[in-house]
mmCIF file of N, CA, C and O in Angstrom:
data_model
loop_
_atom_site.group_PDB
_atom_site.id
_atom_site.type_symbol
_atom_site.label_atom_id
_atom_site.label_comp_id
_atom_site.label_asym_id
_atom_site.label_seq_id
_atom_site.Cartn_x
_atom_site.Cartn_y
_atom_site.Cartn_z
ATOM 1 N N UNK A 56 0.779 -0.937 0.006
ATOM 2 C CA UNK A 56 0.136 -0.068 -0.042
ATOM 3 C C UNK A 56 0.705 1.385 -0.260
ATOM 4 O O UNK A 56 1.821 1.028 0.454
ATOM 5 N N UNK A 57 0.239 2.265 -0.504
ATOM 6 C CA UNK A 57 1.335 3.712 -0.635
ATOM 7 C C UNK A 57 0.552 4.695 0.277
ATOM 8 O O UNK A 57 -0.686 4.801 0.355
ATOM 9 N N UNK A 58 1.094 5.632 0.694
ATOM 10 C CA UNK A 58 0.604 6.791 1.454
ATOM 11 C C UNK A 58 0.442 7.978 0.502
ATOM 12 O O UNK A 58 1.808 8.353 -0.002
ATOM 13 N N UNK A 59 -0.556 8.735 0.097
ATOM 14 C CA UNK A 59 -0.040 9.977 -0.854
ATOM 15 C C UNK A 59 0.186 11.388 -0.125
ATOM 16 O O UNK A 59 -0.664 11.503 0.891
ATOM 17 N N UNK A 60 1.431 11.719 -0.412
ATOM 18 C CA UNK A 60 1.654 12.947 0.486
ATOM 19 C C UNK A 60 1.423 14.313 0.049
ATOM 20 O O UNK A 60 1.908 15.379 0.723
ATOM 21 N N UNK A 61 0.909 14.410 -1.049
ATOM 22 C CA UNK A 61 0.378 15.646 -1.645
ATOM 23 C C UNK A 61 1.306 15.864 -2.913
ATOM 24 O O UNK A 61 2.424 15.314 -3.012
ATOM 25 N N UNK A 62 0.921 16.347 -3.676
ATOM 26 C CA UNK A 62 1.153 16.877 -5.257
ATOM 27 C C UNK A 62 2.106 15.460 -5.786
ATOM 28 O O UNK A 62 3.240 15.418 -6.107
ATOM 29 N N UNK A 63 1.533 14.399 -6.265
ATOM 30 C CA UNK A 63 2.322 13.310 -6.712
ATOM 31 C C UNK A 63 3.015 12.760 -6.140
ATOM 32 O O UNK A 63 4.038 11.870 -6.837
ATOM 33 N N UNK A 64 3.246 12.810 -4.716
ATOM 34 C CA UNK A 64 4.086 12.016 -4.103
ATOM 35 C C UNK A 64 3.471 10.784 -3.319
ATOM 36 O O UNK A 64 2.754 11.424 -2.605
ATOM 37 N N UNK A 65 4.209 9.900 -3.447
ATOM 38 C CA UNK A 65 3.581 8.712 -2.733
ATOM 39 C C UNK A 65 4.806 7.697 -1.967
ATOM 40 O O UNK A 65 5.720 7.742 -2.655
ATOM 41 N N UNK A 66 4.329 7.354 -0.961
ATOM 42 C CA UNK A 66 5.624 6.167 -0.250
ATOM 43 C C UNK A 66 5.132 5.081 0.385
ATOM 44 O O UNK A 66 3.731 5.203 0.413
ATOM 45 N N UNK A 67 5.657 4.150 0.283
ATOM 46 C CA UNK A 67 4.879 2.707 0.645
ATOM 47 C C UNK A 67 4.872 2.708 1.812
ATOM 48 O O UNK A 67 5.650 3.263 2.850
ATOM 49 N N UNK A 68 3.730 2.394 2.909
ATOM 50 C CA UNK A 68 3.348 2.258 3.849
ATOM 51 C C UNK A 68 4.384 1.548 4.754
ATOM 52 O O UNK A 68 4.525 1.952 5.625
ATOM 53 N N UNK A 69 4.957 0.557 4.063
ATOM 54 C CA UNK A 69 5.803 0.043 5.053
ATOM 55 C C UNK A 69 7.325 0.311 5.220
ATOM 56 O O UNK A 69 7.909 -0.165 6.059
ATOM 57 N N UNK A 70 7.298 1.291 4.274
ATOM 58 C CA UNK A 70 8.936 2.271 4.706
ATOM 59 C C UNK A 70 8.906 3.509 5.707
ATOM 60 O O UNK A 70 9.692 3.973 6.054
ATOM 61 N N UNK A 71 7.279 3.617 6.237
ATOM 62 C CA UNK A 71 7.108 4.666 6.997
ATOM 63 C C UNK A 71 7.490 4.807 8.174
ATOM 64 O O UNK A 71 7.157 3.382 9.125
ATOM 65 N N UNK A 72 8.409 5.437 9.143
ATOM 66 C CA UNK A 72 8.958 5.176 10.257
ATOM 67 C C UNK A 72 7.874 6.299 11.050
ATOM 68 O O UNK A 72 7.569 5.376 12.392
ATOM 69 N N UNK A 73 7.874 7.596 10.998
ATOM 70 C CA UNK A 73 6.882 8.249 11.356
ATOM 71 C C UNK A 73 6.053 9.289 10.755
ATOM 72 O O UNK A 73 6.808 9.733 9.511
ATOM 73 N N UNK A 74 5.169 9.908 11.231
ATOM 74 C CA UNK A 74 4.669 10.922 10.480
ATOM 75 C C UNK A 74 4.542 12.239 12.094
ATOM 76 O O UNK A 74 3.916 11.673 12.772
ATOM 77 N N UNK A 75 5.263 13.376 11.567
ATOM 78 C CA UNK A 75 5.426 14.424 12.605
ATOM 79 C C UNK A 75 4.652 15.628 12.192
ATOM 80 O O UNK A 75 5.005 15.876 10.873
ATOM 81 N N UNK A 76 4.096 16.374 12.718
ATOM 82 C CA UNK A 76 3.760 17.633 13.041
ATOM 83 C C UNK A 76 5.117 18.584 12.927
ATOM 84 O O UNK A 76 5.677 18.365 13.863
ATOM 85 N N UNK A 77 5.362 19.107 11.722
ATOM 86 C CA UNK A 77 6.683 20.200 11.838
ATOM 87 C C UNK A 77 6.569 21.232 12.875
ATOM 88 O O UNK A 77 7.497 21.679 13.114
ATOM 89 N N UNK A 78 5.442 21.906 13.035
ATOM 90 C CA UNK A 78 5.532 23.192 13.922
ATOM 91 C C UNK A 78 5.812 22.425 15.604
ATOM 92 O O UNK A 78 6.290 23.355 15.759
ATOM 93 N N UNK A 79 4.881 21.580 15.888
ATOM 94 C CA UNK A 79 5.547 20.921 17.432
ATOM 95 C C UNK A 79 6.695 20.463 17.472
ATOM 96 O O UNK A 79 7.291 20.546 18.566
ATOM 97 N N UNK A 80 7.258 19.726 16.431
ATOM 98 C CA UNK A 80 8.445 18.821 16.561
ATOM 99 C C UNK A 80 9.574 19.402 16.382
ATOM 100 O O UNK A 80 10.472 19.534 16.579
ATOM 101 N N UNK A 81 9.331 20.730 15.572
ATOM 102 C CA UNK A 81 10.670 21.410 15.054
ATOM 103 C C UNK A 81 11.069 22.576 16.480
ATOM 104 O O UNK A 81 12.317 22.960 16.009
ATOM 105 N N UNK A 82 10.670 22.127 17.145
ATOM 106 C CA UNK A 82 11.068 23.447 18.404
ATOM 107 C C UNK A 82 12.454 22.774 19.314
ATOM 108 O O UNK A 82 13.066 23.423 19.843
ATOM 109 N N UNK A 83 12.359 21.648 18.898
ATOM 110 C CA UNK A 83 13.302 20.334 19.524
ATOM 111 C C UNK A 83 14.532 20.794 18.895
ATOM 112 O O UNK A 83 14.714 20.864 17.648
ATOM 113 N N UNK A 84 15.878 20.826 19.638
ATOM 114 C CA UNK A 84 16.804 21.249 19.092
ATOM 115 C C UNK A 84 17.389 19.646 18.414
ATOM 116 O O UNK A 84 18.015 20.221 17.319
ATOM 117 N N UNK A 85 17.117 18.843 18.808
ATOM 118 C CA UNK A 85 17.228 17.352 18.488
ATOM 119 C C UNK A 85 16.896 17.441 16.697
ATOM 120 O O UNK A 85 17.570 16.944 16.105
ATOM 121 N N UNK A 86 15.800 17.517 16.734
ATOM 122 C CA UNK A 86 14.686 17.502 15.789
ATOM 123 C C UNK A 86 15.234 18.523 14.724
ATOM 124 O O UNK A 86 15.372 18.331 13.354
ATOM 125 N N UNK A 87 15.803 19.680 14.872
ATOM 126 C CA UNK A 87 16.490 20.844 13.857
ATOM 127 C C UNK A 87 17.825 20.184 13.606
ATOM 128 O O UNK A 87 18.043 20.222 12.142
ATOM 129 N N UNK A 88 18.182 19.339 14.373
ATOM 130 C CA UNK A 88 19.980 18.818 14.012
ATOM 131 C C UNK A 88 19.604 17.688 13.097
ATOM 132 O O UNK A 88 20.067 17.726 12.084
ATOM 133 N N UNK A 89 18.483 17.065 13.227
ATOM 134 C CA UNK A 89 17.926 15.555 12.311
ATOM 135 C C UNK A 89 17.668 16.285 10.797
ATOM 136 O O UNK A 89 18.121 15.964 9.877
ATOM 137 N N UNK A 90 16.877 17.195 10.908
ATOM 138 C CA UNK A 90 15.981 17.872 9.499
ATOM 139 C C UNK A 90 17.387 18.304 9.163
ATOM 140 O O UNK A 90 17.694 18.736 7.791
ATOM 141 N N UNK A 91 18.221 19.756 9.989
ATOM 142 C CA UNK A 91 19.588 19.876 8.851
ATOM 143 C C UNK A 91 20.563 19.026 8.082
ATOM 144 O O UNK A 91 21.147 19.148 7.062
ATOM 145 N N UNK A 92 20.804 18.170 9.151
ATOM 146 C CA UNK A 92 21.870 16.771 8.644
ATOM 147 C C UNK A 92 21.200 16.322 7.373
ATOM 148 O O UNK A 92 21.828 15.705 6.503
ATOM 149 N N UNK A 93 19.884 15.959 7.258
ATOM 150 C CA UNK A 93 19.484 15.298 6.427
ATOM 151 C C UNK A 93 19.391 16.171 5.332
ATOM 152 O O UNK A 93 19.409 15.812 4.028
ATOM 153 N N UNK A 94 18.954 17.385 5.454
ATOM 154 C CA UNK A 94 19.276 18.375 4.506
ATOM 155 C C UNK A 94 20.560 17.964 3.489
ATOM 156 O O UNK A 94 20.428 18.531 2.363
ATOM 157 N N UNK A 95 21.390 18.778 4.340
ATOM 158 C CA UNK A 95 22.912 18.712 3.990
ATOM 159 C C UNK A 95 23.188 17.363 3.526
ATOM 160 O O UNK A 95 24.247 17.292 2.200
ATOM 161 N N UNK A 96 22.613 16.146 3.644
ATOM 162 C CA UNK A 96 22.884 14.776 2.982
ATOM 163 C C UNK A 96 21.856 14.459 1.890
ATOM 164 O O UNK A 96 22.258 13.614 1.653
ATOM 165 N N UNK A 97 21.344 15.612 1.515
ATOM 166 C CA UNK A 97 20.312 15.589 0.180
ATOM 167 C C UNK A 97 19.103 14.380 0.553
ATOM 168 O O UNK A 97 19.185 13.462 -0.312
ATOM 169 N N UNK A 98 18.931 14.458 1.404
ATOM 170 C CA UNK A 98 17.512 13.337 2.094
ATOM 171 C C UNK A 98 16.618 13.564 2.164
ATOM 172 O O UNK A 98 15.594 12.800 2.731
ATOM 173 N N UNK A 99 16.357 14.826 2.059
ATOM 174 C CA UNK A 99 14.849 15.696 2.300
ATOM 175 C C UNK A 99 14.199 15.791 0.405
ATOM 176 O O UNK A 99 15.026 16.081 -0.214
ATOM 177 N N UNK A 100 12.937 15.909 0.665
ATOM 178 C CA UNK A 100 12.144 15.963 -0.216
ATOM 179 C C UNK A 100 10.879 16.580 -0.144
ATOM 180 O O UNK A 100 10.328 16.558 0.877
ATOM 181 N N UNK A 101 11.389 17.930 -0.789
ATOM 182 C CA UNK A 101 10.054 18.718 -0.522
ATOM 183 C C UNK A 101 8.886 18.407 -1.595
ATOM 184 O O UNK A 101 8.708 18.470 -2.767
ATOM 185 N N UNK A 102 7.254 17.942 -0.902
ATOM 186 C CA UNK A 102 6.189 17.762 -1.656
ATOM 187 C C UNK A 102 5.631 19.069 -1.986
ATOM 188 O O UNK A 102 4.482 18.771 -2.744
ATOM 189 N N UNK A 103 6.030 20.128 -1.517
ATOM 190 C CA UNK A 103 5.555 21.218 -2.099
ATOM 191 C C UNK A 103 6.132 22.520 -1.697
ATOM 192 O O UNK A 103 7.310 22.311 -1.330
ATOM 193 N N UNK A 104 5.646 23.512 -2.366
ATOM 194 C CA UNK A 104 6.420 24.841 -2.276
ATOM 195 C C UNK A 104 5.562 25.661 -1.164
ATOM 196 O O UNK A 104 5.858 26.721 -1.086
ATOM 197 N N UNK A 105 4.118 25.226 -0.721
ATOM 198 C CA UNK A 105 3.375 25.822 0.215
ATOM 199 C C UNK A 105 4.268 25.459 1.473
ATOM 200 O O UNK A 105 5.124 24.821 1.765
ATOM 201 N N UNK A 106 3.377 26.118 2.662
ATOM 202 C CA UNK A 106 3.633 26.263 3.882
ATOM 203 C C UNK A 106 3.506 24.656 4.016
ATOM 204 O O UNK A 106 2.562 24.299 4.502
ATOM 205 N N UNK A 107 5.235 24.221 5.056
ATOM 206 C CA UNK A 107 4.759 22.498 5.611
ATOM 207 C C UNK A 107 4.364 22.563 6.803
ATOM 208 O O UNK A 107 4.236 23.236 7.336
ATOM 209 N N UNK A 108 3.441 21.281 6.635
ATOM 210 C CA UNK A 108 2.498 21.276 8.026
ATOM 211 C C UNK A 108 3.234 20.031 8.547
ATOM 212 O O UNK A 108 2.907 19.416 9.913
ATOM 213 N N UNK A 109 3.609 18.876 7.985
ATOM 214 C CA UNK A 109 4.380 17.960 8.217
ATOM 215 C C UNK A 109 5.400 17.240 7.730
ATOM 216 O O UNK A 109 5.961 17.423 6.543
ATOM 217 N N UNK A 110 6.373 16.297 8.185
ATOM 218 C CA UNK A 110 7.010 15.401 7.722
ATOM 219 C C UNK A 110 7.013 14.227 7.894
ATOM 220 O O UNK A 110 6.571 13.736 9.054
ATOM 221 N N UNK A 111 7.367 13.220 7.082
ATOM 222 C CA UNK A 111 7.313 11.837 7.089
ATOM 223 C C UNK A 111 9.046 11.258 6.919
ATOM 224 O O UNK A 111 9.567 11.739 6.243
ATOM 225 N N UNK A 112 9.133 10.302 7.963
ATOM 226 C CA UNK A 112 10.277 9.833 7.942
ATOM 227 C C UNK A 112 10.331 8.413 7.381
ATOM 228 O O UNK A 112 9.363 7.677 8.065
ATOM 229 N N UNK A 113 11.255 7.964 6.217
ATOM 230 C CA UNK A 113 11.172 6.852 5.504
ATOM 231 C C UNK A 113 12.217 6.225 5.767
ATOM 232 O O UNK A 113 13.232 6.627 5.599
ATOM 233 N N UNK A 114 12.331 4.954 5.842
ATOM 234 C CA UNK A 114 13.618 4.098 5.544
ATOM 235 C C UNK A 114 13.527 3.341 3.951
ATOM 236 O O UNK A 114 12.680 2.975 3.896
ATOM 237 N N UNK A 115 14.531 3.780 2.983
ATOM 238 C CA UNK A 115 14.939 2.943 2.087
ATOM 239 C C UNK A 115 15.098 1.402 2.269
ATOM 240 O O UNK A 115 15.663 1.118 3.518
ATOM 241 N N UNK A 116 15.284 0.907 1.176
ATOM 242 C CA UNK A 116 15.602 -0.625 1.143
ATOM 243 C C UNK A 116 17.357 -0.829 2.061
ATOM 244 O O UNK A 116 17.278 -1.823 2.483
ATOM 245 N N UNK A 117 18.300 0.052 1.448
ATOM 246 C CA UNK A 117 19.099 -0.135 2.221
ATOM 247 C C UNK A 117 19.444 0.853 3.892
ATOM 248 O O UNK A 117 20.452 1.265 3.983
ATOM 249 N N UNK A 118 18.067 1.055 4.280
ATOM 250 C CA UNK A 118 18.101 1.613 5.653
ATOM 251 C C UNK A 118 18.679 2.790 5.501
ATOM 252 O O UNK A 118 18.856 3.466 6.767
ATOM 253 N N UNK A 119 18.390 3.760 4.430
ATOM 254 C CA UNK A 119 18.876 4.972 4.605
ATOM 255 C C UNK A 119 17.446 5.757 4.813
ATOM 256 O O UNK A 119 16.801 5.623 4.043
ATOM 257 N N UNK A 120 17.592 6.767 5.478
ATOM 258 C CA UNK A 120 16.423 7.546 5.939
ATOM 259 C C UNK A 120 16.134 8.500 4.864
ATOM 260 O O UNK A 120 17.043 9.266 4.489
ATOM 261 N N UNK A 121 15.043 8.886 4.689
ATOM 262 C CA UNK A 121 14.430 9.799 3.735
ATOM 263 C C UNK A 121 13.222 10.511 4.312
ATOM 264 O O UNK A 121 12.487 9.991 4.748
ATOM 265 N N UNK A 122 13.703 12.145 4.493
ATOM 266 C CA UNK A 122 12.249 12.723 4.873
ATOM 267 C C UNK A 122 11.558 13.379 3.747
ATOM 268 O O UNK A 122 12.183 14.210 3.015
ATOM 269 N N UNK A 123 10.358 13.319 3.989
ATOM 270 C CA UNK A 123 9.357 14.144 2.693
ATOM 271 C C UNK A 123 8.347 15.355 3.747
ATOM 272 O O UNK A 123 7.848 14.654 4.917
ATOM 273 N N UNK A 124 8.710 16.351 3.121
ATOM 274 C CA UNK A 124 7.919 17.547 3.606
ATOM 275 C C UNK A 124 7.014 17.830 3.018
ATOM 276 O O UNK A 124 6.853 17.997 1.598
ATOM 277 N N UNK A 125 5.920 17.642 3.946
ATOM 278 C CA UNK A 125 4.335 17.701 2.785
ATOM 279 C C UNK A 125 3.592 18.954 3.583
ATOM 280 O O UNK A 125 3.797 19.566 4.426
ATOM 281 N N UNK A 126 2.978 19.183 2.803
ATOM 282 C CA UNK A 126 1.502 20.644 3.086
ATOM 283 C C UNK A 126 0.919 19.776 3.772
ATOM 284 O O UNK A 126 -0.197 20.728 4.115
ATOM 285 N N UNK A 127 0.260 18.892 3.751
ATOM 286 C CA UNK A 127 -0.571 17.689 4.458
ATOM 287 C C UNK A 127 -0.472 18.008 5.904
ATOM 288 O O UNK A 127 0.278 17.798 6.413
ATOM 289 N N UNK A 128 -1.668 18.148 6.899
ATOM 290 C CA UNK A 128 -1.334 17.923 8.055
ATOM 291 C C UNK A 128 -0.909 16.449 8.707
ATOM 292 O O UNK A 128 -1.605 15.671 8.072
ATOM 293 N N UNK A 129 -0.663 16.506 9.889
ATOM 294 C CA UNK A 129 -0.071 15.198 10.272
ATOM 295 C C UNK A 129 -1.367 14.470 10.542
ATOM 296 O O UNK A 129 -1.440 13.222 10.266
ATOM 297 N N UNK A 130 -2.473 15.222 10.941
ATOM 298 C CA UNK A 130 -3.443 14.466 11.268
ATOM 299 C C UNK A 130 -4.178 13.745 9.636
ATOM 300 O O UNK A 130 -4.638 12.407 9.786
ATOM 301 N N UNK A 131 -4.159 14.682 8.979
ATOM 302 C CA UNK A 131 -4.778 13.846 7.736
ATOM 303 C C UNK A 131 -3.659 12.635 6.923
ATOM 304 O O UNK A 131 -4.772 11.553 6.661
ATOM 305 N N UNK A 132 -2.681 12.829 7.024
ATOM 306 C CA UNK A 132 -1.846 11.825 6.833
ATOM 307 C C UNK A 132 -2.112 10.532 7.422
ATOM 308 O O UNK A 132 -1.998 9.416 7.188
ATOM 309 N N UNK A 133 -2.004 11.060 8.936
ATOM 310 C CA UNK A 133 -2.557 9.583 9.706
ATOM 311 C C UNK A 133 -3.370 9.204 9.812
ATOM 312 O O UNK A 133 -3.740 7.687 9.451
ATOM 313 N N UNK A 134 -5.129 9.686 9.199
ATOM 314 C CA UNK A 134 -5.854 9.172 8.589
ATOM 315 C C UNK A 134 -5.731 8.290 7.410
ATOM 316 O O UNK A 134 -6.452 7.485 7.225
ATOM 317 N N UNK A 135 -5.174 8.790 6.538
ATOM 318 C CA UNK A 135 -5.049 8.125 5.044
ATOM 319 C C UNK A 135 -4.076 6.943 5.692
ATOM 320 O O UNK A 135 -4.507 5.677 4.940
ATOM 321 N N UNK A 136 -3.324 6.820 6.255
ATOM 322 C CA UNK A 136 -2.566 5.880 6.925
ATOM 323 C C UNK A 136 -3.040 4.647 7.659
ATOM 324 O O UNK A 136 -3.192 3.323 7.084
ATOM 325 N N UNK A 137 -4.032 5.234 8.396
ATOM 326 C CA UNK A 137 -4.738 4.272 8.800
ATOM 327 C C UNK A 137 -5.754 3.286 8.098
ATOM 328 O O UNK A 137 -6.198 2.516 8.214
ATOM 329 N N UNK A 138 -6.601 4.258 6.969
ATOM 330 C CA UNK A 138 -7.129 3.390 6.213
ATOM 331 C C UNK A 138 -6.544 2.753 5.264
ATOM 332 O O UNK A 138 -7.341 1.835 4.829
ATOM 333 N N UNK A 139 -5.624 2.752 5.049
ATOM 334 C CA UNK A 139 -5.003 1.730 4.080
ATOM 335 C C UNK A 139 -4.631 0.635 4.550
ATOM 336 O O UNK A 139 -4.752 -0.635 3.998
ATOM 337 N N UNK A 140 -4.606 0.598 5.977
ATOM 338 C CA UNK A 140 -4.421 -0.507 6.768
ATOM 339 C C UNK A 140 -5.653 -1.239 7.111
ATOM 340 O O UNK A 140 -5.943 -2.582 6.561
ATOM 341 N N UNK A 141 -6.684 -0.535 7.139
ATOM 342 C CA UNK A 141 -8.234 -0.938 7.708
ATOM 343 C C UNK A 141 -8.847 -1.830 6.057
ATOM 344 O O UNK A 141 -9.552 -2.497 6.001
ATOM 345 N N UNK A 142 -8.296 -0.998 5.059
ATOM 346 C CA UNK A 142 -8.981 -1.445 3.447
ATOM 347 C C UNK A 142 -8.194 -2.787 3.197
ATOM 348 O O UNK A 142 -8.948 -3.548 2.747
ATOM 349 N N UNK A 143 -6.846 -2.478 3.598
ATOM 350 C CA UNK A 143 -6.036 -3.926 3.218
ATOM 351 C C UNK A 143 -6.378 -5.268 4.119
ATOM 352 O O UNK A 143 -6.757 -6.251 3.481
ATOM 353 N N UNK A 144 -6.696 -5.139 5.311
ATOM 354 C CA UNK A 144 -6.706 -6.183 6.283
ATOM 355 C C UNK A 144 -7.804 -6.140 7.333
ATOM 356 O O UNK A 144 -7.826 -7.408 7.959
ATOM 357 N N UNK A 145 -8.552 -5.163 7.680
ATOM 358 C CA UNK A 145 -9.531 -4.528 8.733
ATOM 359 C C UNK A 145 -8.476 -4.911 10.159
ATOM 360 O O UNK A 145 -9.139 -5.191 11.180
ATOM 361 N N UNK A 146 -7.160 -4.831 10.055
ATOM 362 C CA UNK A 146 -6.603 -4.774 11.413
ATOM 363 C C UNK A 146 -6.251 -3.637 11.949
ATOM 364 O O UNK A 146 -6.348 -2.445 11.223
ATOM 365 N N UNK A 147 -6.162 -3.465 13.160
ATOM 366 C CA UNK A 147 -5.481 -2.433 13.978
ATOM 367 C C UNK A 147 -4.156 -1.854 13.772
ATOM 368 O O UNK A 147 -3.346 -2.894 13.760
ATOM 369 N N UNK A 148 -4.341 -0.666 13.546
ATOM 370 C CA UNK A 148 -2.741 -0.194 13.349
ATOM 371 C C UNK A 148 -2.722 1.227 13.875
ATOM 372 O O UNK A 148 -3.561 2.089 14.091
ATOM 373 N N UNK A 149 -1.349 1.459 14.859
ATOM 374 C CA UNK A 149 -1.371 2.493 15.709
ATOM 375 C C UNK A 149 0.159 3.335 15.197
ATOM 376 O O UNK A 149 1.340 2.671 14.750
ATOM 377 N N UNK A 150 0.002 4.558 14.750
ATOM 378 C CA UNK A 150 1.003 5.278 14.491
ATOM 379 C C UNK A 150 1.074 6.408 15.248
ATOM 380 O O UNK A 150 0.204 7.185 15.360
ATOM 381 N N UNK A 151 2.622 6.691 16.187
ATOM 382 C CA UNK A 151 2.350 7.799 16.890
ATOM 383 C C UNK A 151 3.048 9.132 16.412
ATOM 384 O O UNK A 151 3.861 8.875 15.515
ATOM 385 N N UNK A 152 2.342 10.366 17.072
ATOM 386 C CA UNK A 152 3.042 11.356 16.125
ATOM 387 C C UNK A 152 2.871 12.046 17.329
ATOM 388 O O UNK A 152 2.090 12.169 18.370
ATOM 389 N N UNK A 153 3.901 13.372 17.219
ATOM 390 C CA UNK A 153 3.939 14.405 18.129
ATOM 391 C C UNK A 153 3.012 15.314 18.174
ATOM 392 O O UNK A 153 3.150 15.783 16.995
ATOM 393 N N UNK A 154 2.189 15.418 18.879
ATOM 394 C CA UNK A 154 1.373 16.475 18.823
ATOM 395 C C UNK A 154 1.067 17.320 20.339
ATOM 396 O O UNK A 154 1.290 17.026 21.077
#
Protein backbone atom coordinates (compact mmCIF):
# COMPACT_ATOMS: atom_id res chain seq x y z
CA UNK A 1 0.00 0.00 0.00
CA UNK A 2 1.02 3.59 -0.55
CA UNK A 3 0.42 6.86 1.27
CA UNK A 4 -0.25 9.97 -0.81
CA UNK A 5 1.70 12.93 0.61
CA UNK A 6 0.34 15.55 -1.80
CA UNK A 7 1.39 16.82 -5.24
CA UNK A 8 1.85 13.37 -6.79
CA UNK A 9 4.22 12.11 -4.08
CA UNK A 10 3.64 8.59 -2.79
CA UNK A 11 5.56 6.49 -0.27
CA UNK A 12 5.16 2.84 0.60
CA UNK A 13 3.44 2.47 3.95
CA UNK A 14 5.86 -0.26 5.03
CA UNK A 15 8.76 2.21 4.64
CA UNK A 16 7.25 4.78 7.04
CA UNK A 17 8.99 5.20 10.37
CA UNK A 18 6.94 8.16 11.59
CA UNK A 19 4.63 11.01 10.68
CA UNK A 20 5.37 14.25 12.52
CA UNK A 21 3.78 17.66 12.91
CA UNK A 22 6.47 20.08 11.73
CA UNK A 23 5.38 22.98 13.92
CA UNK A 24 5.37 21.05 17.19
CA UNK A 25 8.45 18.91 16.63
CA UNK A 26 10.75 21.50 15.05
CA UNK A 27 11.07 23.39 18.34
CA UNK A 28 13.30 20.59 19.64
CA UNK A 29 17.02 21.11 19.14
CA UNK A 30 17.50 17.43 18.27
CA UNK A 31 14.79 17.54 15.61
CA UNK A 32 16.31 20.68 14.08
CA UNK A 33 19.71 18.98 13.97
CA UNK A 34 18.18 15.83 12.44
CA UNK A 35 16.40 17.82 9.71
CA UNK A 36 19.47 20.00 9.02
CA UNK A 37 21.72 16.94 8.71
CA UNK A 38 19.24 15.25 6.39
CA UNK A 39 19.07 18.44 4.28
CA UNK A 40 22.87 18.61 4.01
CA UNK A 41 22.99 14.95 2.98
CA UNK A 42 20.29 15.53 0.32
CA UNK A 43 17.82 13.18 1.98
CA UNK A 44 14.95 15.68 2.17
CA UNK A 45 12.23 15.69 -0.47
CA UNK A 46 9.91 18.69 -0.57
CA UNK A 47 6.45 17.62 -1.71
CA UNK A 48 5.26 21.22 -1.83
CA UNK A 49 6.29 24.82 -2.20
CA UNK A 50 3.51 25.81 0.19
CA UNK A 51 3.91 26.18 3.95
CA UNK A 52 4.88 22.72 5.24
CA UNK A 53 2.72 21.19 7.96
CA UNK A 54 4.29 17.78 8.44
CA UNK A 55 7.20 15.56 7.62
CA UNK A 56 7.34 11.82 7.11
CA UNK A 57 10.45 9.81 7.90
CA UNK A 58 10.93 6.71 5.74
CA UNK A 59 13.62 4.06 5.44
CA UNK A 60 14.75 2.97 2.00
CA UNK A 61 15.65 -0.62 1.16
CA UNK A 62 19.23 0.06 2.22
CA UNK A 63 17.97 1.49 5.56
CA UNK A 64 18.83 5.06 4.63
CA UNK A 65 16.30 7.52 5.95
CA UNK A 66 14.54 9.94 3.64
CA UNK A 67 12.40 12.79 4.90
CA UNK A 68 9.36 13.96 2.95
CA UNK A 69 8.11 17.45 3.81
CA UNK A 70 4.41 17.83 3.05
CA UNK A 71 1.74 20.53 3.07
CA UNK A 72 -0.73 17.94 4.37
CA UNK A 73 -1.47 18.02 8.09
CA UNK A 74 -0.17 15.27 10.31
CA UNK A 75 -3.77 14.32 11.21
CA UNK A 76 -4.74 13.95 7.53
CA UNK A 77 -1.74 11.78 6.74
CA UNK A 78 -2.37 9.66 9.82
CA UNK A 79 -6.02 9.10 8.80
CA UNK A 80 -4.91 8.07 5.31
CA UNK A 81 -2.30 5.75 6.78
CA UNK A 82 -4.81 4.05 9.07
CA UNK A 83 -7.41 3.83 6.30
CA UNK A 84 -4.95 2.04 4.03
CA UNK A 85 -4.48 -0.69 6.63
CA UNK A 86 -8.20 -1.00 7.41
CA UNK A 87 -8.91 -1.37 3.71
CA UNK A 88 -6.13 -3.88 3.27
CA UNK A 89 -6.82 -6.31 6.11
CA UNK A 90 -9.19 -4.81 8.71
CA UNK A 91 -6.34 -4.95 11.24
CA UNK A 92 -5.76 -2.27 13.86
CA UNK A 93 -2.71 -0.11 13.30
CA UNK A 94 -1.31 2.59 15.55
CA UNK A 95 1.07 5.28 14.36
CA UNK A 96 2.32 7.76 16.92
CA UNK A 97 2.80 11.39 16.13
CA UNK A 98 4.07 14.25 18.25
CA UNK A 99 1.22 16.66 18.93
